[in-house]
Short mmCIF file of C-alpha atoms in Angstrom, two decimals:
data_model
loop_
_atom_site.label_atom_id
_atom_site.label_comp_id
_atom_site.label_asym_id
_atom_site.label_seq_id
_atom_site.Cartn_x
_atom_site.Cartn_y
_atom_site.Cartn_z
CA MET A 18 86.86 -8.59 200.07
CA PHE A 19 89.79 -10.69 201.50
CA ARG A 20 89.34 -13.28 198.84
CA LYS A 21 89.51 -10.51 196.21
CA THR A 22 92.39 -9.11 197.56
CA ALA A 23 94.39 -12.39 197.82
CA MET A 24 93.47 -13.27 194.22
CA VAL A 25 94.94 -9.71 193.31
CA ALA A 26 98.31 -10.42 195.29
CA VAL A 27 98.65 -13.89 193.77
CA THR A 28 97.92 -12.69 190.19
CA ALA A 29 100.48 -9.95 190.87
CA GLY A 30 103.30 -12.42 192.43
CA ALA A 31 102.54 -14.68 189.20
CA LEU A 32 103.20 -11.63 186.99
CA THR A 33 106.43 -10.67 188.79
CA LEU A 34 107.78 -14.25 188.27
CA LEU A 35 106.75 -14.20 184.80
CA LEU A 36 108.69 -11.13 184.02
CA ALA A 37 111.66 -12.58 185.96
CA GLY A 38 111.67 -15.42 183.64
CA CYS A 39 111.52 -13.29 180.76
CA GLY A 40 114.44 -11.39 181.65
CA LYS A 41 116.62 -14.43 182.71
CA THR A 42 119.87 -14.81 180.74
CA THR A 43 120.36 -17.96 178.62
CA LEU A 44 123.64 -19.45 177.45
CA SER A 45 124.31 -22.71 175.66
CA THR A 46 126.86 -24.22 173.25
CA THR A 47 126.55 -26.73 170.57
CA LYS A 48 129.28 -29.00 171.93
CA THR A 49 131.61 -29.21 174.77
CA THR A 50 134.82 -30.10 173.04
CA TYR A 51 135.62 -28.61 169.43
CA LYS A 52 137.95 -29.97 166.63
CA PRO A 53 140.12 -27.67 164.57
CA ASN A 54 138.59 -27.01 161.13
CA GLY A 55 141.12 -25.02 158.78
CA LEU A 56 142.90 -22.27 160.69
CA VAL A 57 140.33 -22.05 163.70
CA ALA A 58 137.82 -23.91 165.77
CA ALA A 59 134.47 -22.36 165.77
CA VAL A 60 132.75 -22.46 169.02
CA LYS A 61 128.88 -22.03 168.36
CA GLY A 62 126.17 -21.26 170.75
CA LYS A 63 123.09 -19.54 171.58
CA SER A 64 122.23 -16.67 174.15
CA ASN A 65 119.59 -14.10 174.68
CA VAL A 66 121.87 -10.90 175.23
CA LYS A 67 123.40 -8.63 172.66
CA LYS A 68 127.23 -9.86 173.36
CA VAL A 69 129.01 -12.77 175.24
CA HIS A 70 132.44 -12.43 177.03
CA TYR A 71 135.11 -15.22 176.66
CA GLN A 72 138.44 -16.12 177.53
CA LEU A 73 140.88 -18.39 176.11
CA ASP A 74 143.14 -20.20 178.53
CA GLY A 75 142.38 -17.76 181.13
CA GLY A 76 143.62 -14.72 179.13
CA GLN A 77 142.38 -11.27 178.01
CA THR A 78 138.58 -11.32 177.95
CA LYS A 79 137.16 -10.63 174.46
CA THR A 80 133.69 -10.16 173.17
CA ALA A 81 131.40 -11.80 170.54
CA THR A 82 128.27 -10.30 168.97
CA VAL A 83 125.05 -12.35 169.51
CA ARG A 84 123.15 -12.05 166.17
CA ASN A 85 119.53 -13.74 166.14
CA HIS A 86 120.25 -15.43 169.52
CA THR A 87 123.36 -17.08 168.05
CA PHE A 88 127.04 -16.37 168.44
CA VAL A 89 130.58 -17.78 166.81
CA ILE A 90 133.74 -17.74 168.73
CA GLN A 91 136.67 -18.13 166.44
CA VAL A 92 139.52 -19.65 168.23
CA PRO A 93 142.99 -19.97 166.35
CA THR A 94 144.09 -23.12 167.00
CA LYS A 95 147.20 -24.31 169.00
CA THR A 96 149.36 -27.52 169.39
CA THR A 97 147.87 -27.76 172.90
CA ARG A 98 144.21 -28.32 174.20
CA GLN A 99 142.47 -24.80 174.90
CA THR A 100 139.78 -23.82 177.69
CA VAL A 101 137.28 -21.45 176.46
CA LYS A 102 135.30 -19.83 179.34
CA ILE A 103 132.21 -17.81 178.01
CA LYS A 104 130.01 -15.56 180.01
CA ALA A 105 126.58 -13.89 179.31
CA GLY A 106 125.21 -11.95 182.12
CA SER A 107 125.67 -14.13 185.23
CA ASP A 108 125.69 -17.34 183.37
CA THR A 109 129.08 -19.12 182.38
CA THR A 110 129.90 -22.13 180.69
CA THR A 111 133.25 -23.89 179.63
CA VAL A 112 134.48 -25.57 176.54
CA HIS A 113 137.62 -26.86 175.00
CA VAL A 114 139.16 -26.94 171.79
CA LYS A 115 141.48 -29.80 170.67
CA GLY A 116 144.95 -29.34 169.78
CA ALA A 117 146.13 -29.18 166.15
CA LYS A 118 149.32 -30.78 164.56
CA LYS A 119 152.27 -28.76 163.37
CA LEU A 120 152.21 -28.38 159.51
CA VAL A 121 155.52 -26.85 159.13
CA GLY A 122 158.24 -24.64 160.84
CA TYR A 123 157.58 -20.92 159.29
CA GLN A 124 161.26 -20.51 158.52
CA LYS A 125 161.40 -23.71 156.61
CA MET A 126 158.29 -22.73 154.81
CA ALA A 127 159.54 -19.35 154.02
CA THR A 128 162.94 -20.21 152.77
CA THR A 129 161.76 -23.48 150.60
CA TYR A 130 158.73 -21.34 148.99
CA ASN A 131 160.92 -18.19 148.19
CA GLN A 132 163.96 -20.14 146.97
CA ALA A 133 161.73 -22.26 144.55
CA LEU A 134 159.72 -19.09 143.42
CA ILE A 135 162.93 -17.35 142.65
CA ALA A 136 164.44 -20.38 140.90
CA SER A 137 161.17 -20.87 138.80
CA LYS A 138 161.95 -17.21 137.29
CA LEU A 139 165.34 -18.40 136.03
CA SER A 140 166.05 -18.97 132.21
CA LYS A 141 166.62 -22.66 131.30
CA SER A 142 170.32 -22.11 130.96
CA ASP A 143 170.51 -20.36 134.50
CA GLN A 144 168.49 -23.38 136.21
CA HIS A 145 170.93 -25.81 134.51
CA ALA A 146 173.83 -23.78 135.71
CA ALA A 147 172.18 -23.52 139.39
CA LYS A 148 171.59 -27.53 139.46
CA LYS A 149 175.18 -27.97 138.25
CA LEU A 150 176.44 -25.64 140.97
CA GLN A 151 174.59 -27.38 143.78
CA THR A 152 175.48 -30.85 142.46
CA GLU A 153 179.11 -30.04 142.09
CA GLY A 154 179.46 -27.99 145.12
CA ALA A 155 178.13 -31.06 147.27
CA ALA A 156 180.66 -33.41 145.51
CA LEU A 157 183.40 -30.88 146.09
CA LYS A 158 182.57 -30.74 150.02
CA LYS A 159 182.42 -34.43 150.11
CA GLN A 160 185.81 -34.67 148.52
CA GLN A 161 187.31 -32.11 150.96
CA ALA A 162 186.22 -33.97 153.96
CA THR A 163 187.75 -37.19 152.72
CA ILE A 164 191.17 -35.44 151.92
CA GLN A 165 191.08 -33.83 155.41
CA ALA A 166 190.31 -37.27 157.07
CA LYS A 167 193.14 -39.09 155.14
CA VAL A 168 195.53 -36.19 156.02
CA LYS A 169 194.68 -36.38 159.74
CA GLN A 170 195.29 -40.22 159.44
CA ALA A 171 198.56 -39.94 157.57
CA GLN A 172 200.02 -37.45 160.02
CA ALA A 173 199.06 -39.60 162.78
CA GLN A 174 201.27 -42.46 160.94
CA ILE A 175 204.30 -40.07 160.43
CA LYS A 176 204.17 -39.13 164.00
CA ALA A 177 204.17 -43.00 165.13
CA GLY A 178 207.11 -43.47 163.13
CA GLY A 179 208.55 -46.74 161.73
CA THR A 180 206.91 -48.33 158.51
CA ALA A 181 203.89 -46.54 159.19
CA ALA A 182 205.56 -43.22 158.71
CA ALA A 183 206.59 -43.89 155.24
CA THR A 184 203.07 -45.02 154.35
CA GLY A 185 201.90 -41.88 156.03
CA ALA A 186 204.22 -39.79 153.94
CA LYS A 187 203.09 -41.35 150.67
CA THR A 188 199.48 -40.89 151.51
CA LEU A 189 200.13 -37.24 152.59
CA GLN A 190 201.78 -36.37 149.22
CA ALA A 191 198.80 -38.13 147.34
CA GLN A 192 196.34 -35.91 149.38
CA GLN A 193 198.35 -32.75 148.74
CA THR A 194 198.08 -33.70 145.07
CA ALA A 195 194.29 -34.19 145.20
CA ALA A 196 193.81 -31.10 147.32
CA ALA A 197 195.49 -28.83 144.57
CA GLN A 198 193.06 -30.62 142.07
CA LEU A 199 190.26 -29.71 144.13
CA LYS A 200 191.22 -26.15 144.48
CA THR A 201 191.30 -25.95 140.79
CA LYS A 202 187.85 -27.29 140.29
CA ALA A 203 186.64 -24.98 143.14
CA ALA A 204 188.03 -21.99 141.02
CA SER A 205 186.28 -23.19 138.13
CA LEU A 206 182.90 -23.63 139.99
CA GLN A 207 183.34 -19.93 141.33
CA THR A 208 182.67 -18.66 137.77
CA THR A 209 179.55 -20.40 137.57
CA GLN A 210 178.46 -19.34 141.18
CA LYS A 211 178.91 -15.66 139.89
CA GLN A 212 176.72 -16.50 137.06
CA VAL A 213 174.08 -18.11 139.06
CA GLU A 214 174.31 -15.49 141.89
CA ALA A 215 173.61 -12.78 139.18
CA ALA A 216 170.70 -14.45 137.81
CA MET A 217 169.05 -15.08 141.03
CA ALA A 218 169.22 -11.50 142.29
CA THR A 219 167.47 -10.37 138.88
CA ALA A 220 164.99 -13.13 139.43
CA LYS A 221 164.43 -11.93 142.85
CA LYS A 222 163.80 -8.34 141.83
CA GLN A 223 161.10 -9.95 139.68
CA VAL A 224 159.12 -11.52 142.28
CA LYS A 225 159.92 -9.29 145.29
CA SER A 226 156.20 -8.83 145.90
CA GLN A 227 155.40 -12.30 145.87
CA LEU A 228 157.88 -13.64 148.39
CA LEU A 229 156.89 -14.81 151.95
CA PRO A 230 158.49 -12.50 154.76
CA THR A 231 161.66 -13.67 156.02
CA LYS A 232 160.72 -12.50 159.48
CA THR A 233 158.69 -15.04 161.35
CA PRO A 234 155.10 -13.55 162.03
CA SER A 235 153.81 -13.18 165.69
CA ASP A 236 151.53 -15.71 167.01
CA GLY A 237 147.90 -15.58 165.45
CA ILE A 238 146.21 -15.60 162.05
CA LYS A 239 147.07 -13.11 159.67
CA ASN A 240 147.52 -12.56 155.82
CA VAL A 241 151.36 -12.79 155.39
CA LEU A 242 151.15 -12.25 151.32
CA THR A 243 148.59 -10.51 149.30
CA THR A 244 148.74 -10.17 145.56
CA LYS A 245 145.76 -9.24 143.09
CA ASP A 246 145.92 -13.07 142.18
CA TYR A 247 145.62 -14.67 145.72
CA LYS A 248 146.17 -14.33 149.55
CA ILE A 249 148.39 -16.46 151.96
CA ARG A 250 146.86 -16.41 155.21
CA LEU A 251 148.62 -18.36 158.04
CA ASN A 252 148.02 -19.54 161.98
CA VAL A 253 151.43 -19.09 163.29
CA GLN A 254 152.05 -20.50 166.89
CA LYS A 255 155.58 -19.85 168.44
CA GLY A 256 157.31 -20.10 164.93
CA ASP A 257 155.04 -23.12 163.62
CA VAL A 258 152.74 -22.96 161.03
CA LEU A 259 149.57 -24.86 162.45
CA GLY A 260 147.59 -24.30 159.28
CA ALA A 261 147.67 -22.37 155.75
CA ALA A 262 145.10 -20.91 153.70
CA MET A 263 144.82 -19.63 150.04
CA ILE A 264 142.28 -17.40 149.23
CA VAL A 265 141.63 -16.85 145.26
CA PRO A 266 139.38 -14.54 143.60
CA THR A 267 137.17 -16.69 141.15
CA LYS A 268 137.80 -13.83 138.55
CA ALA A 269 141.37 -15.02 138.68
CA PHE A 270 140.68 -18.22 136.96
CA LYS A 271 139.25 -16.51 133.93
CA ASN A 272 142.61 -15.10 133.10
CA LYS A 273 145.60 -17.37 131.90
CA THR A 274 148.23 -15.14 133.25
CA ARG A 275 146.51 -14.68 136.81
CA GLN A 276 145.59 -18.54 136.79
CA LYS A 277 149.23 -19.45 136.17
CA ASN A 278 150.52 -17.21 139.05
CA PHE A 279 148.13 -18.85 141.59
CA GLY A 280 149.09 -22.22 140.19
CA THR A 281 152.78 -21.69 140.82
CA ALA A 282 152.22 -20.27 144.39
CA PHE A 283 149.56 -23.13 145.14
CA ALA A 284 152.14 -25.75 144.03
CA LEU A 285 154.98 -24.08 146.00
CA MET A 286 152.59 -24.16 149.06
CA THR A 287 151.91 -27.58 148.73
CA THR A 288 155.75 -28.60 148.38
CA THR A 289 156.51 -26.79 151.61
CA THR A 290 153.86 -28.59 153.53
CA GLY A 291 155.43 -31.58 152.51
CA ALA A 292 152.60 -32.92 150.30
CA ASN A 293 152.88 -34.29 146.50
CA ALA A 294 152.34 -31.30 144.66
CA LYS A 295 151.95 -32.99 141.29
CA LYS A 296 149.11 -35.16 142.92
CA VAL A 297 147.67 -32.68 144.81
CA MET A 298 147.41 -30.28 141.78
CA LYS A 299 146.04 -33.10 139.49
CA GLN A 300 143.20 -33.89 142.00
CA PHE A 301 142.55 -30.14 142.47
CA GLN A 302 142.17 -29.58 138.62
CA LYS A 303 139.69 -32.26 138.81
CA GLU A 304 137.67 -31.33 141.70
CA THR A 305 137.35 -27.66 140.24
CA LYS A 306 136.85 -28.31 136.77
CA ASP A 307 133.18 -28.02 136.84
CA ASN A 308 132.88 -25.73 139.70
CA SER A 309 131.07 -22.52 138.55
CA GLY A 310 131.72 -20.24 141.72
CA SER A 311 128.70 -21.05 143.11
CA THR A 312 128.63 -21.63 146.97
CA THR A 313 129.54 -25.23 147.55
CA THR A 314 132.12 -27.52 149.23
CA ILE A 315 134.48 -29.55 147.33
CA ASP A 316 135.92 -33.02 148.49
CA PRO A 317 138.99 -32.76 150.67
CA ILE A 318 142.32 -34.01 149.28
CA THR A 319 145.05 -35.73 151.41
CA SER A 320 148.63 -36.29 150.36
CA LYS A 321 151.49 -37.67 152.65
CA GLY A 322 149.29 -36.56 155.79
CA VAL A 323 148.29 -32.97 154.58
CA ARG A 324 144.64 -32.46 154.38
CA PHE A 325 143.58 -29.86 151.75
CA THR A 326 140.05 -28.74 152.39
CA ILE A 327 138.47 -26.68 149.69
CA GLY A 328 135.58 -24.38 149.76
CA ALA A 329 133.97 -21.90 147.32
CA SER A 330 131.91 -18.72 147.51
CA THR A 331 130.45 -16.59 144.66
CA SER A 332 133.45 -14.46 144.77
CA ASP A 333 136.65 -16.41 146.26
CA LEU A 334 138.04 -20.07 146.37
CA TYR A 335 139.43 -20.93 149.87
CA ILE A 336 142.04 -23.77 150.10
CA PHE A 337 143.04 -24.87 153.71
CA MET A 338 146.25 -26.84 154.47
CA THR A 339 146.32 -28.80 157.78
CA LYS A 340 147.46 -32.04 159.36
#
């Protein structure tokens, strides 16, 4: 009788341990340190709970859903190394995300992009006038600086007296004449300036819905521009763009106008990042020429330190720009 009771007790104990083992929380990650990929770093792991909780650098607690015992935490990249603390039940683990390089300042990107887009809508004659205004305006500023320097030197010579005063007086007279001529040139250039400003204002209205916001976006990943032909998504941190992405519907490539609109925006985005737009566009056309829109990955393109990673799904093409 005792032996039978003992065996029942042992069996019950074993069952209790087995059930306890089945209810134990599991938590693991694929790596201890993750590299940025596109706009984010994807922290991947496994757990047997429905949701895991995590904190980025000790910040607000967030949750990630576990599907088929697998979870993915999308961590927007920063220039600094980040600590990700993950918790599932009573289990915790910590991983890190490497810092990313700055792509470009947002204000510089927006200004360069918008000015170039507006200029692209000018007529050839207005484009020529704008170029002339820029060139001659810069030359006038340089001449003005030279005249001011010589006038200052001449005034010092006159104040010193003696033979230097006579030289200074001649120099001052010559610079007064040069200043008068410069004033005439500036007045003539004002007519061109008014013409260009009017043309720019008209062009700006035409592309109003295609311009990047002039206000710097708050920190994080967001779509800063959405058109029917493409989306521009940025990871902005403290005024700096750490990564940019263009999302293009594959249908857009079947329409010449939509394809041209995307091509213009892509070329301008390439330029704002400091890459060689002509080289990147040529390579991009080569890489995507035979792509039918099936899910695939296209070889990355690199230009002047900027990396263009391209991915495609059945409905969209994704172009990521990072350093």
